[in-house]
Short mmCIF file of C-alpha atoms in Angstrom, two decimals:
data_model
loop_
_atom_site.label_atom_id
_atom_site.label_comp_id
_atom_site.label_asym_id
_atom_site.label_seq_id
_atom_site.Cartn_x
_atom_site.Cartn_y
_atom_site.Cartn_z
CA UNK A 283 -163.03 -27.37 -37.26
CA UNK A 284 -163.47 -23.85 -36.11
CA UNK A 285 -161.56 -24.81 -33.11
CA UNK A 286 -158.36 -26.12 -34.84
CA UNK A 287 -157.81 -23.57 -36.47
CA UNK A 288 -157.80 -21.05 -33.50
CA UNK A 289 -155.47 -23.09 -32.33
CA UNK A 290 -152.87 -22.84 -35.21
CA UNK A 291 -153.36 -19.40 -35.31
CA UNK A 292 -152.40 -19.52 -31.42
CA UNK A 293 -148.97 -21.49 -32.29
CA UNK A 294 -148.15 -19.29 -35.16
CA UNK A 295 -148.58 -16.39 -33.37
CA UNK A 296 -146.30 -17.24 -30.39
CA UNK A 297 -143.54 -18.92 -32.48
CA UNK A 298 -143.15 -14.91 -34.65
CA UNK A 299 -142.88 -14.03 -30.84
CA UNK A 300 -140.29 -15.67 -29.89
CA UNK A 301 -138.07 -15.03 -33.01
CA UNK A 302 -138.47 -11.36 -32.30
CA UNK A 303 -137.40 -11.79 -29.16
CA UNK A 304 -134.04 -13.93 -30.29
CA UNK A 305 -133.58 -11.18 -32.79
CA UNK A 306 -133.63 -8.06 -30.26
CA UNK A 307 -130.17 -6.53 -29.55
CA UNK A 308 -129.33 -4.23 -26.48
CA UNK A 309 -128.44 -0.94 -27.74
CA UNK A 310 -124.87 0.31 -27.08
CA UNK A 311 -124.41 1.72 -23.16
CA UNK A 312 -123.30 4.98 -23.06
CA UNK A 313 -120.14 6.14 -21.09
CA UNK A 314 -117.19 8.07 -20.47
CA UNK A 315 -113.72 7.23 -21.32
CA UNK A 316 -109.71 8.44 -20.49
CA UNK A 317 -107.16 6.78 -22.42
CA UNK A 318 -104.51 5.44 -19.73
CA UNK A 319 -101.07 7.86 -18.99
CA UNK A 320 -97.70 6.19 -18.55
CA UNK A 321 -95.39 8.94 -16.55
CA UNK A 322 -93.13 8.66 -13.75
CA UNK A 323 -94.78 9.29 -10.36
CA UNK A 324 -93.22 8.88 -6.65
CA UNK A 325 -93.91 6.18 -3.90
CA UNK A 326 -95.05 7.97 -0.67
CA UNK A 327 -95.70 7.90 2.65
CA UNK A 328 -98.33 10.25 4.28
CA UNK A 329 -98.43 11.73 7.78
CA UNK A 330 -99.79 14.29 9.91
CA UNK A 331 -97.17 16.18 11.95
CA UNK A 332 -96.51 19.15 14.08
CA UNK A 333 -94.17 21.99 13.08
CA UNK A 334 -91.55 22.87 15.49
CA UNK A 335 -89.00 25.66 16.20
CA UNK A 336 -85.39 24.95 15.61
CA UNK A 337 -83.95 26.66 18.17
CA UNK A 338 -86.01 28.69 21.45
CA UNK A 339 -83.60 30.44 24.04
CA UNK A 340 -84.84 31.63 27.12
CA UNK A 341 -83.47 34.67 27.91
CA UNK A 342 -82.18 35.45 31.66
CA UNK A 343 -80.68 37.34 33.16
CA UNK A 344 -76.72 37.01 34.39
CA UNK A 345 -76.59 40.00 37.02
CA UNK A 346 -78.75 41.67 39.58
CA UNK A 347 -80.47 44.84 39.18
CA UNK A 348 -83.28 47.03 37.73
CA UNK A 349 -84.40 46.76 34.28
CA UNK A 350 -84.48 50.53 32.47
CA UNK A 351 -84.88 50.42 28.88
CA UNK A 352 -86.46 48.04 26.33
CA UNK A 353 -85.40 47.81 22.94
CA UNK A 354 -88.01 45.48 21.06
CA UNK A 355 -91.31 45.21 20.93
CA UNK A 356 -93.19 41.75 21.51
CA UNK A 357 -93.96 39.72 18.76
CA UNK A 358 -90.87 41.81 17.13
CA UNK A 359 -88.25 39.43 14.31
CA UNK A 360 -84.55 40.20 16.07
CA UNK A 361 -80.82 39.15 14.75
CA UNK A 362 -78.58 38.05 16.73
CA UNK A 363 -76.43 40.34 18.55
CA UNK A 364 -80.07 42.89 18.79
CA UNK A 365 -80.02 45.00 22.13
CA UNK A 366 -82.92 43.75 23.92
CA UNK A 367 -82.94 45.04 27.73
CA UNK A 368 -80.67 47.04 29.93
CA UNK A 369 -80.04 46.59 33.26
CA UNK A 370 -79.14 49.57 35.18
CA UNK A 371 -75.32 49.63 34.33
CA UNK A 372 -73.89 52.03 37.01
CA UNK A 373 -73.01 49.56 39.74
CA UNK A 374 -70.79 47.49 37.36
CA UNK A 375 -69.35 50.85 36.06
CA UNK A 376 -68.22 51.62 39.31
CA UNK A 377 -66.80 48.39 39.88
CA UNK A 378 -65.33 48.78 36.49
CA UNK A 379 -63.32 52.52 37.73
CA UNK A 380 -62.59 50.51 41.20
CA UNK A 381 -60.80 47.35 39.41
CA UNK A 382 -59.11 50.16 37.10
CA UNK A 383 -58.00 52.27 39.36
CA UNK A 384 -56.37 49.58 41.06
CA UNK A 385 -54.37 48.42 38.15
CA UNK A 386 -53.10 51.89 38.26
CA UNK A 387 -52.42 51.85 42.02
CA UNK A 388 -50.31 48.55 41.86
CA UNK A 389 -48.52 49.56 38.27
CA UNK A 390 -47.26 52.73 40.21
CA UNK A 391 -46.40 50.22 43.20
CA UNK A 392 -44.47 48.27 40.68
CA UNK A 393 -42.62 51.28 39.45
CA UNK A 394 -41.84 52.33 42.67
CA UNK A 395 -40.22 48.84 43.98
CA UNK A 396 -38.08 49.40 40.90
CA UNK A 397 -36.54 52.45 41.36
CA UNK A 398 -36.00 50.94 45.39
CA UNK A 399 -34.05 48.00 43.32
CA UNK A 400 -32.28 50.11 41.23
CA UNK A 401 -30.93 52.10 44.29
CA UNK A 402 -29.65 49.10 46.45
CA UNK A 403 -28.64 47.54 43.90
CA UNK A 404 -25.97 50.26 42.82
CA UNK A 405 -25.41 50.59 46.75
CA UNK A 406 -25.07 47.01 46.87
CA UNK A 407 -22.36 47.38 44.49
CA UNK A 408 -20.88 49.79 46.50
CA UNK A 409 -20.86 48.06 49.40
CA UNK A 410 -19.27 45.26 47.54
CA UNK A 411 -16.39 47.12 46.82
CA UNK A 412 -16.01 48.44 50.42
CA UNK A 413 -15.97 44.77 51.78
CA UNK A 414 -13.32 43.31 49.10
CA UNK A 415 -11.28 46.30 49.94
CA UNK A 416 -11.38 45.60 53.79
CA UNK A 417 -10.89 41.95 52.97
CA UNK A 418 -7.35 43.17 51.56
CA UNK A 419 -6.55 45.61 54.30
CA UNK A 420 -7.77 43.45 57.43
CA UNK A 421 -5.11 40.33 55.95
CA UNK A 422 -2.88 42.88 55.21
CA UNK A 423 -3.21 44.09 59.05
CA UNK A 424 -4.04 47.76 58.31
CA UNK A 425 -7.73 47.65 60.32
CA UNK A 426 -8.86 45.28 63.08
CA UNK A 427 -11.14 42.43 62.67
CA UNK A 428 -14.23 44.16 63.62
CA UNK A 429 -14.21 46.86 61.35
CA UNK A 430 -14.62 43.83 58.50
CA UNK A 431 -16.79 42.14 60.27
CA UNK A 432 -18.79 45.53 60.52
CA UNK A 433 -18.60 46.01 56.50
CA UNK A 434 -19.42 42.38 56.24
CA UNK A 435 -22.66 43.12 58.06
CA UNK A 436 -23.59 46.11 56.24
CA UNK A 437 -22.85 44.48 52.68
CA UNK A 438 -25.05 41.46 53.42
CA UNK A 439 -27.52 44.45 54.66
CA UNK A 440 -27.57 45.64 51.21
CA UNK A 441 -27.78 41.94 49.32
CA UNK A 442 -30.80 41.56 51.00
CA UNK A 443 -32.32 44.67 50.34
CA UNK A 444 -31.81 44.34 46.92
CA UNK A 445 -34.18 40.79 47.39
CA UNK A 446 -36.64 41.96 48.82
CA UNK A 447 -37.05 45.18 46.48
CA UNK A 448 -36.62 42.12 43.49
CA UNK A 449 -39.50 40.04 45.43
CA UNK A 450 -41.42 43.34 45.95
CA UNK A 451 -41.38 44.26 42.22
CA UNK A 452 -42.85 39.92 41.80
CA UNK A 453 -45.33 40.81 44.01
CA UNK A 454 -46.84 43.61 42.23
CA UNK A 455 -46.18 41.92 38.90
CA UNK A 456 -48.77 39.65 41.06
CA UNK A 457 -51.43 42.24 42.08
CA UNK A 458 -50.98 44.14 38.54
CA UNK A 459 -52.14 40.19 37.11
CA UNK A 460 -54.96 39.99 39.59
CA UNK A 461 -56.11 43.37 39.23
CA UNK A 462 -56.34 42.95 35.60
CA UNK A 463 -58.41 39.64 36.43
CA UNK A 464 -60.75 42.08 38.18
CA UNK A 465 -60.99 44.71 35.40
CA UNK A 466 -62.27 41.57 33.00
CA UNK A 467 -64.53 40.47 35.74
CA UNK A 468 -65.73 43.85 35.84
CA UNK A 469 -66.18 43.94 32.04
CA UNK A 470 -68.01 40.54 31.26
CA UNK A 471 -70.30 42.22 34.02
CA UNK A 472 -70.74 45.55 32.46
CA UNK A 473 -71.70 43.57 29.67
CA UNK A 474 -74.24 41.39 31.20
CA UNK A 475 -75.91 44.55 31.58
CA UNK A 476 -76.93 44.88 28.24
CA UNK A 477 -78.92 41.84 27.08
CA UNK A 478 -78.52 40.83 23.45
CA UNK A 479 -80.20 38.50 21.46
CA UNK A 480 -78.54 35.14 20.82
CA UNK A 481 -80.06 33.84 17.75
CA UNK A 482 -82.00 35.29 14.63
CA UNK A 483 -85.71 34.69 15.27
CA UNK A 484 -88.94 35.92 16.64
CA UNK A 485 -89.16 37.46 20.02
CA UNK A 486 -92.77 36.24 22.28
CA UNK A 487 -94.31 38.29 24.71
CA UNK A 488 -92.17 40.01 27.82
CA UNK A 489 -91.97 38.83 30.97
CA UNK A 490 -90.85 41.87 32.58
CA UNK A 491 -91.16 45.83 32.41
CA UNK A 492 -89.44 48.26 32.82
CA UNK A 493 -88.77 48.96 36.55
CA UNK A 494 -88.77 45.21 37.50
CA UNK A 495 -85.57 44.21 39.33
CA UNK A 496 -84.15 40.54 37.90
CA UNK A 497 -81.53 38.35 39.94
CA UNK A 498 -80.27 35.63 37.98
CA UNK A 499 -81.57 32.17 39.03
CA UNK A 500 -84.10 34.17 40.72
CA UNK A 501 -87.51 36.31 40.32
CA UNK A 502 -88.17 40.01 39.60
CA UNK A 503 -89.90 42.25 41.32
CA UNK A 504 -91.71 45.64 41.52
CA UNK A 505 -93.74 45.48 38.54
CA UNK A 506 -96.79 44.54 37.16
CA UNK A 507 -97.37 41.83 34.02
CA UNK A 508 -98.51 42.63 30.65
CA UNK A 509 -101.87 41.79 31.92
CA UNK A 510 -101.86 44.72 33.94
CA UNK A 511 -102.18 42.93 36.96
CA UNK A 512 -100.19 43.05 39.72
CA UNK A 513 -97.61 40.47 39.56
CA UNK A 514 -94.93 41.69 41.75
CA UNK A 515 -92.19 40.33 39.61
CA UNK A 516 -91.68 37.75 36.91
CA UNK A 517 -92.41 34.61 38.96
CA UNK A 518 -89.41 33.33 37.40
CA UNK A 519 -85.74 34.51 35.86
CA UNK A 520 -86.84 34.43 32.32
CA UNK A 521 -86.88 37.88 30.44
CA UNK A 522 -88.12 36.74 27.20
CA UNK A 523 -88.63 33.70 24.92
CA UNK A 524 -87.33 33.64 21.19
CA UNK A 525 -87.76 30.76 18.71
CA UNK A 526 -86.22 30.30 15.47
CA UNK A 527 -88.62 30.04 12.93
CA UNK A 528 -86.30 29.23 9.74
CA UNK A 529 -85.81 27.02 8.91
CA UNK A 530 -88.40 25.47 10.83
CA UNK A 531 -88.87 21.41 12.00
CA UNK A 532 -91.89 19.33 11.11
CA UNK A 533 -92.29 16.53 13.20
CA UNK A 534 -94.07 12.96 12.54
CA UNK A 535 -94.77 9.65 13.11
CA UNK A 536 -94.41 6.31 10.68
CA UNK A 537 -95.38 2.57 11.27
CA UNK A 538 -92.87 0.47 12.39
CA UNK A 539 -93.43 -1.85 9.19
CA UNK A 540 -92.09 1.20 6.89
CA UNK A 541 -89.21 1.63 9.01
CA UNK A 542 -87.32 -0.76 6.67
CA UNK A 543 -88.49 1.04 3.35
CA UNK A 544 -87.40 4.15 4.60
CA UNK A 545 -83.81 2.80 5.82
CA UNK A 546 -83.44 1.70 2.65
CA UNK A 547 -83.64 4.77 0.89
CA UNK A 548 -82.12 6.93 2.94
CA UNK A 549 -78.60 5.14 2.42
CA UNK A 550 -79.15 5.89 -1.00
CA UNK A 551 -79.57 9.50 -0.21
CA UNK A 552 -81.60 11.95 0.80
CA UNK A 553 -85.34 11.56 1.23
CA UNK A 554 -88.12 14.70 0.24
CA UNK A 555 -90.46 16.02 1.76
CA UNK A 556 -93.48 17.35 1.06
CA UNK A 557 -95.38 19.81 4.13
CA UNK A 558 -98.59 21.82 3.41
CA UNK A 559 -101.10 23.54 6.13
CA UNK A 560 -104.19 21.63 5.90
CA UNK A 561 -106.53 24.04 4.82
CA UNK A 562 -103.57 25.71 2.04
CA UNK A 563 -104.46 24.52 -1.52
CA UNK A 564 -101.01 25.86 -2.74
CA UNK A 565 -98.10 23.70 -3.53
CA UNK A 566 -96.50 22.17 -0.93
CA UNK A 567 -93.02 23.44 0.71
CA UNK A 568 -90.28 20.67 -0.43
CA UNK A 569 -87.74 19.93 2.58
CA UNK A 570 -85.93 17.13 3.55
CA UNK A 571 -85.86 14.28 5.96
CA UNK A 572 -83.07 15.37 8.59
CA UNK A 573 -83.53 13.06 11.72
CA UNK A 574 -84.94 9.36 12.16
CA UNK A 575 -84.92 8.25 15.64
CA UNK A 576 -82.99 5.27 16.96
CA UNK A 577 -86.01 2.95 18.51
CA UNK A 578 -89.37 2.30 17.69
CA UNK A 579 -91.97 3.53 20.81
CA UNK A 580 -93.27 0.64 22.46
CA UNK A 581 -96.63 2.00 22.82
CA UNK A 582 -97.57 2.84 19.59
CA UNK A 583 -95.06 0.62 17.34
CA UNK A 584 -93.94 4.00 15.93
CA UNK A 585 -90.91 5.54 14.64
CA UNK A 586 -90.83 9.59 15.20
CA UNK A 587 -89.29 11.75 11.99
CA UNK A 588 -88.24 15.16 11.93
CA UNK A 589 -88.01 16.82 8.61
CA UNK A 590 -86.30 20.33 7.96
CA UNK A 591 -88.20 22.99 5.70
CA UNK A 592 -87.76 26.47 4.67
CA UNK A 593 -90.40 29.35 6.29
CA UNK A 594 -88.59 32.70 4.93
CA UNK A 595 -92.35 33.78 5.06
CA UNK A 596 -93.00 32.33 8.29
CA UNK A 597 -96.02 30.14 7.09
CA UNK A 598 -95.14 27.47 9.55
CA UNK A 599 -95.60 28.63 12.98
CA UNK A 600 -94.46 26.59 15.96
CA UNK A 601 -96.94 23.87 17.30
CA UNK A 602 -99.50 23.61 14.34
CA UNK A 603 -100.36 20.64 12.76
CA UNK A 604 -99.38 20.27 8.46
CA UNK A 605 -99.86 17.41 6.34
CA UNK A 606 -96.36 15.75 5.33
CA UNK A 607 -95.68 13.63 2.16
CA UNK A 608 -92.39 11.55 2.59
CA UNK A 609 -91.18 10.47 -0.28
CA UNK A 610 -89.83 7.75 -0.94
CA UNK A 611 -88.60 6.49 -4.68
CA UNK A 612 -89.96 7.52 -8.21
CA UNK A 613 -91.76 4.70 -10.04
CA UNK A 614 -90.50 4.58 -13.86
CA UNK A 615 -93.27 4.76 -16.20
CA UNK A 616 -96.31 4.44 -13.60
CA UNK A 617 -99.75 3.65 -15.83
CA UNK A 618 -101.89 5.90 -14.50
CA UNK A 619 -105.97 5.95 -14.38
CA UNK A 620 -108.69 8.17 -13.10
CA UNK A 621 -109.43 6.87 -9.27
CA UNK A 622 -112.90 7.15 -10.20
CA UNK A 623 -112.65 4.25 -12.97
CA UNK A 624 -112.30 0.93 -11.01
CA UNK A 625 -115.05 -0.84 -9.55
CA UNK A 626 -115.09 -2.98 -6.63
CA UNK A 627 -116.50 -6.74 -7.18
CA UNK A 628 -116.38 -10.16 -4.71
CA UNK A 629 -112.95 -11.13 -6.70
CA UNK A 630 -111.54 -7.15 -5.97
CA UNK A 631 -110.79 -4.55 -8.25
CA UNK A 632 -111.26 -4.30 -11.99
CA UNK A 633 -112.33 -2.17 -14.66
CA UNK A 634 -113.90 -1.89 -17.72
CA UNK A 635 -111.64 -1.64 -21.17
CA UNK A 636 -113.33 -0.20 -24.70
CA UNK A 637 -111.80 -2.45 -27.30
CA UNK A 638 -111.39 -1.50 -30.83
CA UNK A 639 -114.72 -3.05 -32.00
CA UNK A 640 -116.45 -0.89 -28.96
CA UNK A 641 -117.09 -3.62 -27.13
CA UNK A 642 -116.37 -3.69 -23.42
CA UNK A 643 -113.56 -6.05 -21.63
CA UNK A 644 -113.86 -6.56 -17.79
CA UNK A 645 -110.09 -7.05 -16.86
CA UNK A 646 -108.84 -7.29 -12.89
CA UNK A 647 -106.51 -4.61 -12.10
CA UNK A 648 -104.08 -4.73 -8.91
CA UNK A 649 -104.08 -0.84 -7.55
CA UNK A 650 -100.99 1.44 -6.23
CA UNK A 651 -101.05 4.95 -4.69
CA UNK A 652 -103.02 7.56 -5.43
CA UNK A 653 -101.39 10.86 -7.31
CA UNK A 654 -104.17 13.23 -6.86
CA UNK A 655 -107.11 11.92 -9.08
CA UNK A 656 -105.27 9.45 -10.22
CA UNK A 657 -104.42 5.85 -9.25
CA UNK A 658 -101.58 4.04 -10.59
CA UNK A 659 -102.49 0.99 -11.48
CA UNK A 660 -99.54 -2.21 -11.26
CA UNK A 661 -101.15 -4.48 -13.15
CA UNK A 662 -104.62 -4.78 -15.31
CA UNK A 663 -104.12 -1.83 -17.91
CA UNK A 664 -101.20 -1.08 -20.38
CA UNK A 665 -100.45 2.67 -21.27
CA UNK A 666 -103.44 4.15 -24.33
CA UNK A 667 -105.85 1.59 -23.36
CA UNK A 668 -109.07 3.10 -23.33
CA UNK A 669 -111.38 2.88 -19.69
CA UNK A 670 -114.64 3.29 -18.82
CA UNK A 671 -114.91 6.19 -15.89
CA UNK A 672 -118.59 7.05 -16.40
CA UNK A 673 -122.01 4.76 -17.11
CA UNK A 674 -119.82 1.57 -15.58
CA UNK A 675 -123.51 0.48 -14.36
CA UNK A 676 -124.94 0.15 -17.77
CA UNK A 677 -122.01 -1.82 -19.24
CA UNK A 678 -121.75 -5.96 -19.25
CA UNK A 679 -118.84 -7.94 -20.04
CA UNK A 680 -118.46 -8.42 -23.78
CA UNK A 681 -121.15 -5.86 -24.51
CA UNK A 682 -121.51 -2.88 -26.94
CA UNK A 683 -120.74 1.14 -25.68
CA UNK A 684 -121.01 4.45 -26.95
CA UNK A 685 -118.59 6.54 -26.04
CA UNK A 686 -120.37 9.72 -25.29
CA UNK A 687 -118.23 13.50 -26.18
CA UNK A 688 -117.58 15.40 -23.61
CA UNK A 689 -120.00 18.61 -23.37
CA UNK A 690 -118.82 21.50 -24.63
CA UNK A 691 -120.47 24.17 -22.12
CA UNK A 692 -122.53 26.82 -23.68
CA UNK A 693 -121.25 30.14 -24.58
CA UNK A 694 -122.02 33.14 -22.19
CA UNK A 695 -124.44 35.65 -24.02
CA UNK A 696 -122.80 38.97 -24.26
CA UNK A 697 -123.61 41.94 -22.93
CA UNK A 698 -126.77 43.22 -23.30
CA UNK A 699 -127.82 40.22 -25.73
CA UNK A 700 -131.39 38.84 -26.27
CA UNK A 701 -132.00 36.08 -23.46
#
């Protein structure tokens, strides 16, 4: 008897068990929530590039001779038209005075023949008179035959004269046109001696000092570098490098497969550009896409871009590496999500939803780009919908949350204050 009723007790006892157990509910998982954003955001393509100067001019120089004044100092921002060297000008002025005086030599040559024309010509005349006078008198039978023939003689005499004295005054016309020639020549020479800059931008390091004698197409001589060795001339015709720093070119790379995408929007205008140093936290500097070359490298399956931006401030400086956003189109009323809110599963992406009754909803969301900490999500999540971006873990399908405040931090103690 005593044993029956132990075991009663036993089945009573584990049947209040197992209702407690059907009658326990999970407690509410804590977590985090952002409501969902719907903004515009833009569709971009990201690249890592090299900056570029616009324009770099080597100077040289055009004439021979010894360099004896500079007028910059390296590393020094020049305009165009900026004296930069001179050459030792007094050669060319003395070719100058030569090709001058020469001019003047040939104009007084030319004055000369004229006043010769001007006096056979009026005895030209005269002789002309003479022989139609004899012509009379020798048909007439007053003189003989040779006296007109005589006049004859001496009136073509004078005809010719006056030719050559006209072909004399041509031919200095001639020498007065190539000495003038000469006196330009001289000039654009003159001028070579005094080396300007071509372009605005900033001047590199010198090649030569003073005292080193240039050829052009050839090497200087007779100095030493900037090294303070020894060099014995430039090893080279270059004077001095300058590059134009802005605006300034950023050059990059794409895939092949965005070629099309990028085609596309360029015939409906211009594309942006976004370029930023890679250790600057600033905002970027916006330029635009200038050049897209005309085949795709065989190598790599690349297409190279070049994109033109503003460096007033010279931030950019040629041959660094920046980070480039190209972008592309501006996606109308993007819903947008914390990046830290979806989770990854064996089906893909999804993320948890807080419904009204604060109950969780696992829905699948298809991902876009990423705009800073956010994601914008294509599909999955409408615009005020409520996600889950912290205590994901704790949270099942269907289940209850609590949807913790965000921590207000404490407030500093003032000064001197009781700690």
């Amino acid at each position: 008897m005593a044993f029956c009723l132990i075991g009663l007790s036993a089945i009573l006892f584990i049947g209040c068990t197992n209702k407690a157990q059907q009658s326990f509910d999970r407690p509410p998982a804590p977590v985090s929530v952002t409501v969902a954003v719907s903004q515009d955001v833009p569709t971009y393509l990201d690249a890592i590039g090299k900056t570029v100067a616009r324009e770099v001019v080597s100077i040289q120089p055009q004439v021979s001779g010894r360099i004896i004044k500079l007028h910059f100092t390296d590393g020094a921002n020049v305009k165009k038209g900026d004296l930069l060297f001179t050459i030792d000008p007094r050669p060319f002025e003395a070719s100058l005075h030569q090709a001058e005086a020469n001019v003047s030599r040939d104009s007084a040559l030319k004055k000369q023949a004229e006043a010769n024309l001007a006096r056979d010509i009026t005895q030209a005349k005269y002789g002309e008179l003479q022989w139609k006078r004899y012509r009379q008198l020798v048909e007439q039978g007053v003189v003989s035959k040779e006296q007109f023939e005589q006049i004859q003689t001496t009136f073509d005499s004078l005809k010719a004269t006056v030719e050559a004295d006209r072909a004399a005054i041509h031919s200095a016309d001639e020498a007065i046109n190539v000495d003038k020639a000469a006196v330009e020549s001289a000039k654009v020479q003159l001028s070579y001696c005094y080396i300007r800059s071509p372009i605005d931008g900033r001047a590199g390091q010198r090649l030569v000092d003073v005292g080193n004698v240039v050829n052009p197409g050839g090497s200087g001589g007779g100095g030493s570098g900037n090294d303070g060795s020894n060099s014995g001339g430039t090893g080279g015709n270059g004077l001095l490098v300058i590059e134009r720093l802005d605006p300034i070119y950023a050059d990059f790379t794409i895939s092949q497969n965005s070629l099309g995408d990028v085609q596309r929007q360029m015939r409906e205008g211009k594309l942006k550009a976004e370029v930023r140093l890679p250790d600057s936290s600033g905002d970027p500097v916006i330029g635009a896409l200038t050049f897209l070359d005309n085949a795709v490298q065989d190598t790599t399956g690349t297409v190279n871009l070049r994109a033109t931006i503003p460096n007033s401030g010279h931030l950019f400086w040629p041959g660094r590496f920046v980070n480039i956003r190209l972008v592309l189109n501006t996606i109308q009323g993007a819903v947008l999500i914390p990046a830290g809110a979806p989770q990854m599963s064996a089906k893909g992406s999804f993320v948890y939803v807080v419904k009204e009754d604060s109950t969780a909803e696992q829905r699948p969301v298809s991902l876009g780009q990423r705009q800073g900490d956010l994601v914008v999500v294509v599909n999955g999540v409408q615009a005020g919908d409520r996600v889950v971006t912290n205590g994901q873990l704790g949270v099942t399908p269907g289940g209850k949350v609590h949807i913790e405040q965000p921590r207000v931090a404490a407030t500093p103690p003032a000064n001197g204050a009781q700690q």
